[in-house]
Amino acid sequence: MKTKSKLIKPYTKKSFITYALLIAVFTIVQLILNFGKMSFMMQSLLVPLCVYSILAVSLNLTVGILGELSLGQAGFMCIGAYSGALFSSLMKEAIPEAMVRFPIAILLGGLCAALFGVLIGIPVLRLRGDYLAIVTLAFGEIIKNICASLYLGKDAEGFHLSIKSAADMNMAPDGKMIINGALGLNGTPKDSNFTVAFIILLITVIIAYNFVYSRTGRAVMSIRDNRIAAESVGLNITKYKLITFGLTAFLAGVAGVIYSHNFSTLQASKFDYNMSILILVFVVLGGIGSIRGSVIAAVVLTLIPELLRETIGNYRMLFYAVILIAMMLVTSNSKLKGRITAYTNKLKGLIKKEKKGEIK
Amino acid sequence: MALLEVKGLSINFGGLHAVDDFSIKIEKGELYGLIGPNGAGKTTFFNLITGVYKPTSGTILLDGKDITGKNTIQINKAGIARTFQNIRLFKELSVLDNVKAGLHNRYKYSTAEGIFRLPRFFKTEKAMDEEALRLLKVFDLDDEASVKASNLPYGKQRKLEIARALATKPKLLLLDEPAAGMNPHETAELMETIRFVRDNFDMTILLIEHDMSLVSVVCEKLSVLNFGQLLCEGETSTVLSNPEVITAYLGE
């Protein structure tokens, strides 16, 4: 069974390197935090970094593994954020313990997003390529706009809901506003912190790797590589497309819950198409299909504009664009790529030679 | 009872009768050839019995069960597997994973069991690995198990496609021009493989082929299609010496 161990190895090796890298980075960040050497701005970025990484990894399942272009990521994040935050603000008194309340909120937000993911996926996944991208973009915008016009209040009589205006709810004057239209949701407990966000990121990465290297992941990749052949060996195309789409939505929803519990106010306008495009940029530049790449791209590309803000201020978006273009060239231009690999191989060869020399 | 019994099968594309009132009867364990000039409707016939197209009229019975109008997935589950004229592998997957994708419906565990790495995941994956390697060994591909499918040489890609089809444990195997693009040496090897599969897997095989050297050696029975219609059928040697068949192939 020599061959077998050779076959299983690359997967586990790949994933364990990623887990180790993540834990190493986490430990270093925690150490810096403990010594109080981190600027306030960097500290405020820690949770969003985890959130963006989760979003990028989850979108990579649809874009890289299933091979379909989806631009609805912000919409699913919005559903997760709203349902999670709503649960937490309603249950603040009933479940005062954040350690109990927050996991339930995360799960609930994820499940709501997954439900919508599957419901939207049923009609939408019949489309392919550009058309799927357009329709998912539209669904994302619809979700955002519905959330932005949502009014929910509670008084002695119970809940009042409207999608027109606050006055339309017919709530008693002493009632409490929970969701206030475009102003969003106030009073979400600040349950997110770096440790929780990191643990969820780690779980997301584990789920993503385990999903890809399983029976389901293999079926999904078979469908991506050749739909007709996949059908001919009896793979149910619709089922596996929906599972992937649902899992992507679930993880996006989870990211949304963490995001919403990081700020006391939540506004739907944050979840516009810019967010979806941003996540797609992470996935594409990190390498389509590469889970580790998604995390690295999400972290690097979120940090760059923030670091540039400190040094060159208003010109930062200009430089950010230049960096994006440079990254695009390096990752997709075969000539440049070949040259870079040639150099790295040379370097590796030099190192090996030195080592051999030592042995002699 | 015949394994595959097709009666009066027809399909029209607009005014074109691609397959016209075609019937065929294949007994269990037979090595059956389907030949005919280009555009005669051979691949269309394969697409009809695998559910890619729905027939305009006619019935298809597999092992006595009516499978007319069923979709590709249902037909694969009923027991028909195929290869393609232009190779269709899962290019980015390894050779082993290609076969394991074929094993998909025979070895099962849920998505959740896979994500949470429950015991059934390890047990089933191990069994799948063993079964897949066993199949690959038959085709002499076990050394290349971890190679990406698109990096295999052409002849081996053809073999891998057969291995993947066999992984679904079909009753009937359809081969669409298995020797296309092969050199004489590879073709000779392929003939061995086809015979081996029939004998060791208890398989019934229906193949489309243009290479007459392969057809005359491997196939026991032949049907000849011309302009969507059955020209003649019977024992290979009788059919190949039929003057009508020679005319259809070589012209007058």
Coordinates of C-alpha atoms in Angstrom, one line a residue:
Chain A
M1 CA 0.0 0.0 0.0
K2 CA 2.9 2.3 -0.7
T3 CA 1.0 4.1 -3.4
K4 CA -1.9 4.8 -1.2
S5 CA 0.0 6.7 1.4
K6 CA 1.5 8.7 -1.4
L7 CA -1.9 9.6 -2.7
I8 CA -3.5 10.8 0.5
K9 CA -0.5 12.8 1.6
P10 CA -0.7 15.9 -0.6
Y11 CA -4.1 16.8 0.7
T12 CA -3.4 16.5 4.4
K13 CA 0.0 18.1 4.0
K14 CA -1.5 21.1 2.2
S15 CA -4.2 21.6 4.8
F16 CA -2.0 21.1 7.8
I17 CA 0.5 23.6 6.6
T18 CA -2.4 26.1 6.3
Y19 CA -3.6 25.3 9.8
A20 CA -0.1 25.7 11.2
L21 CA 0.4 29.0 9.4
L22 CA -2.9 30.3 10.7
I23 CA -2.1 29.3 14.3
A24 CA 1.4 30.8 14.1
V25 CA 0.1 34.1 12.8
F26 CA -2.6 34.1 15.6
T27 CA 0.0 33.4 18.3
I28 CA 2.3 36.2 17.0
V29 CA -0.6 38.7 16.9
Q30 CA -1.6 37.6 20.4
L31 CA 1.9 38.1 21.7
I32 CA 2.1 41.6 20.1
L33 CA -1.3 42.4 21.7
N34 CA -0.1 41.3 25.1
F35 CA 3.0 43.4 25.0
G36 CA 0.7 46.4 24.0
K37 CA 2.7 47.1 20.8
M38 CA -0.2 47.2 18.4
S39 CA -1.7 50.5 17.2
F40 CA -5.4 51.0 17.9
M41 CA -6.1 51.1 14.2
M42 CA -4.5 47.7 13.7
Q43 CA -6.4 46.3 16.6
S44 CA -9.7 47.4 15.1
L45 CA -8.7 45.6 11.9
L46 CA -8.2 42.2 13.4
V47 CA -11.9 41.1 13.4
P48 CA -12.6 42.4 9.8
L49 CA -9.5 40.6 8.6
C50 CA -10.9 37.3 9.9
V51 CA -14.4 38.2 8.4
Y52 CA -13.0 38.9 5.0
S53 CA -10.9 35.7 5.1
I54 CA -14.0 33.6 5.9
L55 CA -15.9 35.3 3.0
A56 CA -13.0 34.7 0.6
V57 CA -12.6 31.1 1.6
S58 CA -16.4 30.4 1.3
L59 CA -16.7 32.2 -2.1
N60 CA -13.7 30.1 -3.3
L61 CA -15.9 27.0 -2.9
T62 CA -18.3 28.3 -5.5
V63 CA -15.9 30.1 -7.8
G64 CA -12.9 27.7 -7.5
I65 CA -14.4 24.3 -6.7
L66 CA -17.8 24.5 -8.4
G67 CA -16.4 26.8 -11.1
E68 CA -19.4 29.2 -11.2
L69 CA -19.1 33.0 -10.9
S70 CA -21.2 34.3 -8.0
L71 CA -21.5 37.9 -7.0
G72 CA -24.1 37.5 -4.3
Q73 CA -21.7 37.0 -1.4
A74 CA -22.5 40.4 0.2
G75 CA -26.2 39.5 0.1
F76 CA -25.7 36.3 2.1
M77 CA -23.5 38.1 4.5
C78 CA -26.2 40.7 4.9
I79 CA -28.8 38.0 5.8
G80 CA -26.4 36.4 8.3
A81 CA -25.6 39.8 9.8
Y82 CA -29.2 40.8 10.2
S83 CA -30.6 37.5 11.5
G84 CA -27.7 37.1 13.9
A85 CA -27.8 40.7 15.2
L86 CA -31.6 40.5 15.5
F87 CA -31.4 37.3 17.6
S88 CA -28.7 38.8 19.9
S89 CA -30.4 42.1 20.5
L90 CA -33.7 40.3 21.3
M91 CA -32.1 37.7 23.5
K92 CA -29.8 40.1 25.3
E93 CA -31.9 39.8 28.5
A94 CA -33.0 36.3 28.1
I95 CA -29.5 34.9 27.6
P96 CA -27.1 37.3 29.3
E97 CA -24.2 34.9 28.9
A98 CA -22.4 35.9 25.6
M99 CA -20.6 32.5 25.5
V100 CA -24.0 30.9 25.0
R101 CA -25.8 33.5 23.0
F102 CA -23.1 34.2 20.4
P103 CA -22.6 30.6 19.1
I104 CA -26.4 30.3 18.7
A105 CA -26.4 33.6 16.8
I106 CA -23.6 32.4 14.6
L107 CA -25.4 29.2 13.8
L108 CA -28.7 30.9 13.3
G109 CA -27.2 33.5 10.9
G110 CA -25.4 30.8 8.9
L111 CA -28.5 28.7 8.6
C112 CA -30.7 31.6 7.5
A113 CA -28.2 32.6 4.9
A114 CA -27.9 28.9 3.8
L115 CA -31.7 28.7 3.5
F116 CA -31.8 31.7 1.2
G117 CA -28.7 30.4 -0.6
V118 CA -30.6 27.2 -1.5
L119 CA -33.8 29.0 -2.3
I120 CA -32.1 31.4 -4.6
G121 CA -29.8 28.7 -6.0
I122 CA -32.7 26.5 -7.2
P123 CA -33.7 28.9 -10.1
V124 CA -30.3 30.6 -10.4
L125 CA -28.0 27.7 -10.8
R126 CA -29.7 26.7 -14.1
L127 CA -27.7 29.7 -15.5
R128 CA -24.1 29.6 -16.2
G129 CA -21.1 31.9 -16.5
D130 CA -21.9 35.6 -17.0
Y131 CA -25.6 35.2 -16.6
L132 CA -25.2 33.6 -13.2
A133 CA -22.9 36.4 -12.1
I134 CA -25.5 39.0 -13.2
V135 CA -28.4 37.3 -11.5
T136 CA -26.6 36.7 -8.2
L137 CA -25.4 40.3 -8.2
A138 CA -29.1 41.3 -8.6
F139 CA -30.2 39.0 -5.8
G140 CA -27.5 40.5 -3.5
E141 CA -28.8 44.0 -4.2
I142 CA -32.4 43.0 -3.7
I143 CA -31.5 41.5 -0.3
K144 CA -29.6 44.6 0.7
N145 CA -32.4 46.9 -0.3
I146 CA -35.1 44.9 1.5
C147 CA -33.0 44.9 4.6
A148 CA -32.5 48.7 4.2
S149 CA -36.2 49.3 4.1
L150 CA -37.1 47.0 7.0
Y151 CA -38.8 48.5 10.1
L152 CA -39.3 46.3 13.2
G153 CA -40.5 47.5 16.5
K154 CA -41.8 46.0 19.7
D155 CA -44.3 47.3 22.2
A156 CA -46.7 45.9 24.8
E157 CA -48.9 44.3 22.1
G158 CA -46.0 42.5 20.4
F159 CA -43.9 42.9 17.3
H160 CA -44.7 45.4 14.5
L161 CA -43.2 45.0 11.0
S162 CA -43.2 47.3 8.0
I163 CA -41.3 47.7 4.8
K164 CA -42.5 51.3 4.2
S165 CA -41.8 53.6 7.1
A166 CA -41.6 53.7 10.9
A167 CA -45.0 55.4 11.2
D168 CA -46.5 52.6 9.1
M169 CA -45.9 50.0 11.9
N170 CA -48.7 51.4 14.1
M171 CA -46.5 50.9 17.1
A172 CA -47.4 52.4 20.5
P173 CA -45.3 55.5 21.3
D174 CA -43.6 53.8 24.2
G175 CA -42.5 50.9 21.9
K176 CA -38.9 50.0 21.2
M177 CA -37.5 50.4 17.7
I178 CA -35.4 47.3 16.8
I179 CA -34.7 47.7 13.1
N180 CA -35.0 51.3 11.9
G181 CA -34.9 51.1 8.1
A182 CA -31.8 52.5 6.4
L183 CA -30.5 53.5 9.9
G184 CA -30.3 49.8 10.6
L185 CA -30.1 47.8 13.7
N186 CA -29.0 49.4 17.0
G187 CA -27.8 47.9 20.2
T188 CA -26.2 44.7 19.0
P189 CA -24.1 43.3 21.9
K190 CA -20.4 43.5 21.0
D191 CA -19.7 39.8 21.3
S192 CA -17.1 39.5 18.5
N193 CA -13.5 39.6 19.4
F194 CA -10.3 38.5 17.7
T195 CA -10.1 35.1 19.4
V196 CA -13.7 34.1 18.5
A197 CA -13.3 35.4 14.9
F198 CA -10.0 33.6 14.5
I199 CA -11.5 30.3 15.8
I200 CA -14.4 30.6 13.4
L201 CA -11.9 31.3 10.6
L202 CA -9.9 28.2 11.5
I203 CA -13.1 26.1 11.5
T204 CA -14.1 27.6 8.1
V205 CA -10.8 26.7 6.6
I206 CA -11.0 23.1 8.1
I207 CA -14.6 22.8 6.7
A208 CA -13.4 24.0 3.3
Y209 CA -10.5 21.6 3.1
N210 CA -12.5 18.7 4.3
F211 CA -15.3 19.5 1.9
V212 CA -13.0 19.7 -1.1
Y213 CA -11.2 16.4 -0.2
S214 CA -14.3 14.3 0.3
R215 CA -16.8 12.4 -1.8
T216 CA -18.9 15.5 -2.3
G217 CA -16.0 17.7 -3.2
R218 CA -14.8 15.2 -5.7
A219 CA -18.3 15.2 -7.3
V220 CA -18.4 19.0 -7.4
M221 CA -15.0 19.2 -9.1
S222 CA -16.0 16.5 -11.6
I223 CA -19.0 18.6 -12.5
R224 CA -16.7 21.6 -12.9
D225 CA -14.3 19.7 -15.1
N226 CA -16.8 18.0 -17.4
R227 CA -20.6 18.3 -16.9
I228 CA -21.5 15.7 -19.5
A229 CA -19.1 13.1 -18.3
A230 CA -20.2 13.8 -14.7
E231 CA -23.8 13.0 -15.7
S232 CA -22.7 9.9 -17.6
V233 CA -21.2 8.4 -14.4
G234 CA -24.4 9.2 -12.5
L235 CA -23.6 12.4 -10.6
N236 CA -26.6 14.5 -9.7
I237 CA -25.5 18.0 -11.0
T238 CA -28.3 20.0 -9.4
K239 CA -27.8 18.4 -6.0
Y240 CA -24.1 19.1 -5.8
K241 CA -24.4 22.6 -7.2
L242 CA -26.9 23.4 -4.5
I243 CA -24.9 21.9 -1.7
T244 CA -21.9 24.0 -2.7
F245 CA -23.9 27.1 -3.1
G246 CA -25.6 26.5 0.2
L247 CA -22.3 25.9 2.1
T248 CA -20.9 29.1 0.5
A249 CA -24.0 31.0 1.7
F250 CA -23.8 29.4 5.2
L251 CA -20.2 30.5 5.7
A252 CA -20.9 34.0 4.3
G253 CA -23.8 34.2 6.8
V254 CA -21.5 33.2 9.6
A255 CA -19.0 35.9 8.5
G256 CA -21.9 38.4 8.6
V257 CA -22.8 37.5 12.2
I258 CA -19.3 38.1 13.3
Y259 CA -19.1 41.3 11.4
S260 CA -22.4 42.6 12.9
H261 CA -21.4 41.8 16.4
N262 CA -18.2 43.8 16.0
F263 CA -20.1 47.1 15.7
S264 CA -23.0 48.4 17.8
T265 CA -24.8 49.6 14.7
L266 CA -25.5 47.6 11.6
Q267 CA -26.5 49.2 8.3
A268 CA -27.5 47.3 5.2
S269 CA -25.8 49.8 2.9
K270 CA -22.5 48.2 3.9
F271 CA -23.4 45.0 2.0
D272 CA -23.5 46.5 -1.5
Y273 CA -21.9 45.1 -4.7
N274 CA -18.6 46.7 -3.8
M275 CA -18.3 44.2 -1.0
S276 CA -19.1 41.3 -3.3
I277 CA -16.5 42.5 -5.9
L278 CA -13.9 43.0 -3.2
I279 CA -14.3 39.4 -2.0
L280 CA -14.2 38.1 -5.6
V281 CA -10.9 40.1 -6.0
F282 CA -9.5 38.3 -3.0
V283 CA -10.5 34.9 -4.5
V284 CA -9.1 35.6 -7.9
L285 CA -5.8 37.2 -6.8
G286 CA -5.3 34.6 -4.1
G287 CA -5.6 31.9 -6.8
I288 CA -8.9 30.4 -7.9
G289 CA -9.3 27.1 -6.0
S290 CA -6.6 27.8 -3.5
I291 CA -8.0 28.1 0.0
R292 CA -4.7 29.2 1.6
G293 CA -4.3 31.8 -1.2
S294 CA -7.8 33.2 -0.4
V295 CA -6.9 33.9 3.2
I296 CA -3.5 35.4 2.3
A297 CA -5.0 37.7 -0.4
A298 CA -7.8 38.7 2.0
V299 CA -5.4 39.7 4.7
V300 CA -2.8 41.4 2.5
L301 CA -5.3 43.3 0.3
T302 CA -7.2 44.5 3.4
L303 CA -4.0 45.6 5.2
I304 CA -2.4 47.4 2.2
P305 CA -4.9 50.3 1.9
E306 CA -5.0 50.8 5.7
L307 CA -1.2 50.9 5.9
L308 CA -1.0 53.2 3.0
R309 CA -3.5 55.5 4.8
E310 CA -0.9 56.2 7.4
T311 CA 1.9 57.0 5.0
I312 CA 0.5 58.6 1.8
G313 CA -3.1 59.5 2.9
N314 CA -5.3 60.4 0.0
Y315 CA -3.2 58.8 -2.7
R316 CA -3.7 55.4 -1.2
M317 CA -6.4 54.1 -3.5
L318 CA -4.2 55.1 -6.4
F319 CA -1.4 52.9 -5.1
Y320 CA -3.8 50.2 -4.2
A321 CA -5.0 50.0 -7.8
V322 CA -1.3 49.8 -9.0
I323 CA -0.7 47.0 -6.5
L324 CA -3.8 45.1 -7.7
I325 CA -2.7 45.4 -11.3
A326 CA 0.8 44.3 -10.5
M327 CA -0.6 41.3 -8.6
M328 CA -2.8 40.4 -11.5
L329 CA 0.2 40.5 -13.9
V330 CA 2.3 38.4 -11.6
T331 CA -0.3 35.8 -11.0
S332 CA -1.8 35.4 -14.5
N333 CA 1.0 36.4 -17.0
S334 CA 2.6 33.2 -18.0
K335 CA 5.8 34.8 -19.1
L336 CA 6.3 36.6 -15.8
K337 CA 5.2 33.6 -13.8
G338 CA 7.7 31.4 -15.7
R339 CA 10.5 33.8 -15.0
I340 CA 9.6 33.9 -11.3
T341 CA 9.5 30.1 -10.9
A342 CA 12.8 29.9 -12.8
Y343 CA 14.4 32.3 -10.3
T344 CA 12.9 30.5 -7.3
N345 CA 14.1 27.1 -8.7
K346 CA 17.6 28.6 -9.1
L347 CA 17.5 29.8 -5.5
K348 CA 16.4 26.4 -4.4
G349 CA 19.1 24.8 -6.4
L350 CA 21.7 27.1 -4.8
I351 CA 20.5 26.2 -1.3
K352 CA 20.6 22.5 -2.1
K353 CA 24.1 22.8 -3.4
E354 CA 25.3 24.5 -0.3
K355 CA 23.7 21.8 1.9
K356 CA 25.4 19.1 -0.2
G357 CA 28.7 20.9 0.2
E358 CA 28.3 20.9 3.9
I359 CA 27.7 17.1 4.0
K360 CA 30.9 16.5 2.0
Chain B
M1 CA -34.0 -12.4 -22.7
A2 CA -31.7 -10.0 -24.4
L3 CA -29.7 -7.5 -22.2
L4 CA -30.4 -4.6 -24.5
E5 CA -33.4 -4.6 -26.8
V6 CA -34.1 -1.5 -28.9
K7 CA -37.3 -1.5 -31.0
G8 CA -38.1 1.1 -33.7
L9 CA -36.0 3.8 -32.3
S10 CA -36.2 7.1 -34.1
I11 CA -35.2 10.7 -33.6
N12 CA -35.8 13.7 -35.8
F13 CA -33.8 16.9 -35.7
G14 CA -36.2 19.2 -37.7
G15 CA -36.6 17.4 -41.0
L16 CA -33.5 15.2 -40.5
H17 CA -34.1 11.6 -39.5
A18 CA -30.8 11.1 -37.7
V19 CA -31.9 7.6 -36.4
D20 CA -34.8 6.1 -38.3
D21 CA -36.7 3.0 -37.0
F22 CA -33.6 1.3 -35.7
S23 CA -33.7 -1.9 -33.8
I24 CA -31.0 -3.9 -32.2
K25 CA -30.8 -6.9 -29.8
I26 CA -27.7 -7.6 -27.7
E27 CA -27.4 -10.7 -25.6
K28 CA -25.6 -10.8 -22.3
G29 CA -21.9 -11.2 -22.6
E30 CA -21.7 -10.3 -26.3
L31 CA -19.1 -8.1 -27.9
Y32 CA -21.2 -6.1 -30.4
G33 CA -20.0 -3.6 -33.0
L34 CA -21.9 -0.7 -34.5
I35 CA -20.4 0.5 -37.7
G36 CA -21.3 2.8 -40.5
P37 CA -20.0 5.7 -42.6
N38 CA -19.5 9.1 -41.0
G39 CA -22.8 10.8 -40.1
A40 CA -24.7 7.6 -40.2
G41 CA -26.2 8.3 -36.7
K42 CA -24.0 6.0 -34.6
T43 CA -23.1 8.5 -31.9
T44 CA -26.7 9.8 -32.0
F45 CA -27.8 6.3 -31.2
F46 CA -25.5 6.2 -28.2
N47 CA -26.8 9.5 -27.0
L48 CA -30.3 8.2 -27.4
I49 CA -29.8 5.1 -25.2
T50 CA -27.9 7.1 -22.6
G51 CA -30.6 9.7 -22.3
V52 CA -28.8 12.6 -23.7
Y53 CA -31.5 12.9 -26.3
K54 CA -35.1 11.8 -25.9
P55 CA -36.3 9.6 -28.8
T56 CA -39.1 10.7 -31.0
S57 CA -40.5 7.2 -31.0
G58 CA -39.4 3.6 -30.1
T59 CA -38.6 1.8 -27.0
I60 CA -35.4 0.8 -25.2
L61 CA -35.4 -2.2 -22.8
L62 CA -32.4 -2.9 -20.6
D63 CA -32.6 -6.3 -18.9
G64 CA -36.3 -6.2 -19.5
K65 CA -36.9 -2.8 -17.9
D66 CA -38.1 0.1 -20.0
I67 CA -35.6 2.9 -19.8
T68 CA -37.0 5.0 -22.7
G69 CA -37.0 8.7 -21.9
K70 CA -35.2 8.4 -18.6
N71 CA -32.4 10.9 -17.9
T72 CA -28.6 10.2 -18.1
I73 CA -28.2 9.8 -14.3
Q74 CA -31.2 7.3 -14.1
I75 CA -29.9 5.3 -17.0
N76 CA -26.4 5.1 -15.5
K77 CA -27.9 3.8 -12.3
A78 CA -29.9 1.3 -14.4
G79 CA -26.7 0.0 -15.7
I80 CA -25.3 1.7 -18.8
A81 CA -21.9 3.4 -18.8
R82 CA -20.1 4.9 -21.7
T83 CA -17.0 6.6 -23.0
F84 CA -16.9 9.5 -25.4
Q85 CA -15.6 10.0 -28.9
N86 CA -13.7 13.1 -27.8
I87 CA -12.3 12.2 -24.5
R88 CA -14.1 13.7 -21.5
L89 CA -12.1 13.2 -18.4
F90 CA -12.1 15.2 -15.2
K91 CA -9.0 17.0 -16.3
E92 CA -8.0 18.7 -13.0
L93 CA -8.5 15.6 -10.9
S94 CA -6.0 12.9 -10.4
V95 CA -6.3 9.6 -12.2
L96 CA -7.4 7.9 -9.0
D97 CA -10.0 10.6 -8.3
N98 CA -11.4 10.1 -11.8
V99 CA -12.1 6.5 -11.0
K100 CA -13.4 7.4 -7.5
A101 CA -15.8 9.8 -9.1
G102 CA -17.1 6.8 -11.1
L103 CA -17.5 4.9 -7.8
H104 CA -19.5 7.8 -6.4
N105 CA -22.9 6.1 -6.4
R106 CA -21.6 2.7 -5.1
Y107 CA -19.7 3.9 -2.0
K108 CA -21.7 6.4 0.1
Y109 CA -21.3 8.7 3.0
S110 CA -23.0 12.1 3.6
T111 CA -21.5 15.5 3.0
A112 CA -21.6 16.1 6.8
E113 CA -19.7 12.9 7.5
G114 CA -17.1 14.1 5.0
I115 CA -16.8 17.6 6.5
F116 CA -16.6 16.4 10.1
R117 CA -14.3 13.5 9.2
L118 CA -16.5 10.9 10.9
P119 CA -15.4 7.2 11.0
R120 CA -17.5 6.3 7.9
F121 CA -15.4 8.8 5.9
F122 CA -12.2 7.0 6.5
K123 CA -13.7 3.6 6.1
T124 CA -15.4 4.4 2.8
E125 CA -12.5 6.4 1.4
K126 CA -10.2 3.5 2.1
A127 CA -12.5 1.0 0.4
M128 CA -12.9 3.4 -2.5
D129 CA -9.1 3.7 -2.8
E130 CA -8.7 0.0 -2.9
E131 CA -11.4 -0.6 -5.4
A132 CA -10.1 2.2 -7.6
L133 CA -6.6 1.0 -7.5
R134 CA -7.7 -2.5 -8.3
L135 CA -9.5 -1.2 -11.4
L136 CA -6.5 1.0 -12.4
K137 CA -4.3 -2.1 -12.1
V138 CA -6.4 -3.8 -14.8
F139 CA -5.6 -1.0 -17.1
D140 CA -2.0 -0.8 -16.0
L141 CA -2.6 2.7 -14.7
D142 CA -1.9 2.1 -11.0
D143 CA 1.6 3.7 -11.2
E144 CA 0.0 6.9 -12.5
A145 CA -2.7 7.0 -9.8
S146 CA -1.6 10.4 -8.5
V147 CA -1.0 12.0 -11.9
K148 CA -3.4 14.7 -13.1
A149 CA -5.6 13.2 -15.7
S150 CA -4.8 15.8 -18.3
N151 CA -1.1 14.9 -18.1
L152 CA -1.6 11.3 -19.2
P153 CA -0.6 10.3 -22.7
Y154 CA -3.5 10.0 -25.2
G155 CA -3.8 6.2 -25.1
K156 CA -3.8 6.1 -21.3
Q157 CA -6.5 8.8 -21.2
R158 CA -8.7 6.5 -23.4
K159 CA -8.1 3.6 -21.0
L160 CA -8.8 5.8 -17.9
E161 CA -12.2 6.7 -19.5
I162 CA -13.0 3.0 -19.7
A163 CA -11.9 2.4 -16.2
R164 CA -14.1 5.3 -15.0
A165 CA -17.1 3.9 -16.8
L166 CA -16.5 0.4 -15.4
A167 CA -16.3 1.9 -11.9
T168 CA -20.0 2.6 -12.0
K169 CA -20.5 -1.2 -12.3
P170 CA -22.6 -1.2 -15.5
K171 CA -24.3 -4.1 -17.1
L172 CA -23.6 -2.7 -20.6
L173 CA -20.6 -0.7 -21.6
L174 CA -20.7 1.6 -24.6
L175 CA -17.4 2.5 -26.2
D176 CA -17.5 5.4 -28.7
E177 CA -14.6 5.0 -31.1
P178 CA -12.2 3.7 -28.5
A179 CA -9.3 3.4 -31.0
A180 CA -9.7 6.8 -32.5
G181 CA -6.3 8.5 -32.7
M182 CA -4.4 5.5 -31.5
N183 CA -1.3 4.0 -33.2
P184 CA -1.4 0.3 -34.3
H185 CA 0.5 -0.7 -31.2
E186 CA -1.9 1.0 -28.9
T187 CA -4.9 -0.4 -30.9
A188 CA -3.5 -3.9 -30.4
E189 CA -3.2 -3.3 -26.7
L190 CA -6.8 -1.9 -26.6
M191 CA -8.1 -5.0 -28.2
E192 CA -6.6 -7.1 -25.4
T193 CA -8.1 -4.8 -22.9
I194 CA -11.6 -4.9 -24.4
R195 CA -11.5 -8.7 -24.4
F196 CA -10.1 -8.8 -20.9
V197 CA -12.9 -6.5 -19.6
R198 CA -15.5 -8.7 -21.2
D199 CA -14.1 -11.9 -19.8
N200 CA -13.2 -10.7 -16.3
F201 CA -16.0 -8.3 -15.6
D202 CA -18.7 -10.3 -17.2
M203 CA -19.4 -7.3 -19.3
T204 CA -21.6 -6.8 -22.4
I205 CA -19.9 -4.3 -24.7
L206 CA -21.3 -2.3 -27.6
L207 CA -18.7 -0.3 -29.5
I208 CA -18.6 2.1 -32.4
E209 CA -15.5 1.9 -34.4
H210 CA -14.1 2.9 -37.8
D211 CA -10.9 0.8 -37.5
M212 CA -11.9 -2.4 -39.4
S213 CA -8.9 -4.3 -38.2
L214 CA -10.2 -3.9 -34.6
V215 CA -13.8 -4.5 -35.5
S216 CA -13.1 -7.7 -37.4
V217 CA -11.0 -9.2 -34.7
V218 CA -12.8 -8.1 -31.6
C219 CA -16.5 -8.0 -32.4
E220 CA -18.6 -11.1 -32.6
K221 CA -21.7 -9.5 -34.1
L222 CA -22.2 -6.3 -36.1
S223 CA -24.9 -3.9 -37.0
V224 CA -24.4 -1.5 -39.9
L225 CA -26.0 1.9 -39.8
N226 CA -26.4 4.0 -43.0
F227 CA -28.3 7.3 -43.1
G228 CA -29.9 6.5 -39.8
Q229 CA -31.3 3.2 -40.9
L230 CA -30.2 -0.4 -40.3
L231 CA -28.4 -1.7 -43.4
C232 CA -27.7 -5.2 -42.2
E233 CA -26.8 -7.2 -39.0
G234 CA -25.3 -10.5 -38.1
E235 CA -22.1 -12.4 -37.5
T236 CA -19.0 -10.2 -38.2
S237 CA -17.6 -12.1 -41.1
T238 CA -21.0 -12.3 -42.9
V239 CA -21.6 -8.6 -42.5
L240 CA -18.2 -7.5 -43.6
S241 CA -18.5 -9.5 -46.8
N242 CA -22.0 -8.2 -47.6
P243 CA -21.7 -6.3 -50.9
E244 CA -24.2 -3.6 -49.6
V245 CA -21.9 -2.8 -46.7
I246 CA -18.9 -2.6 -48.9
T247 CA -20.8 -0.2 -51.2
A248 CA -21.9 2.0 -48.2
Y249 CA -18.3 2.2 -47.0
L250 CA -16.4 2.5 -50.3
G251 CA -18.9 3.8 -52.7
E252 CA -19.8 2.2 -56.0

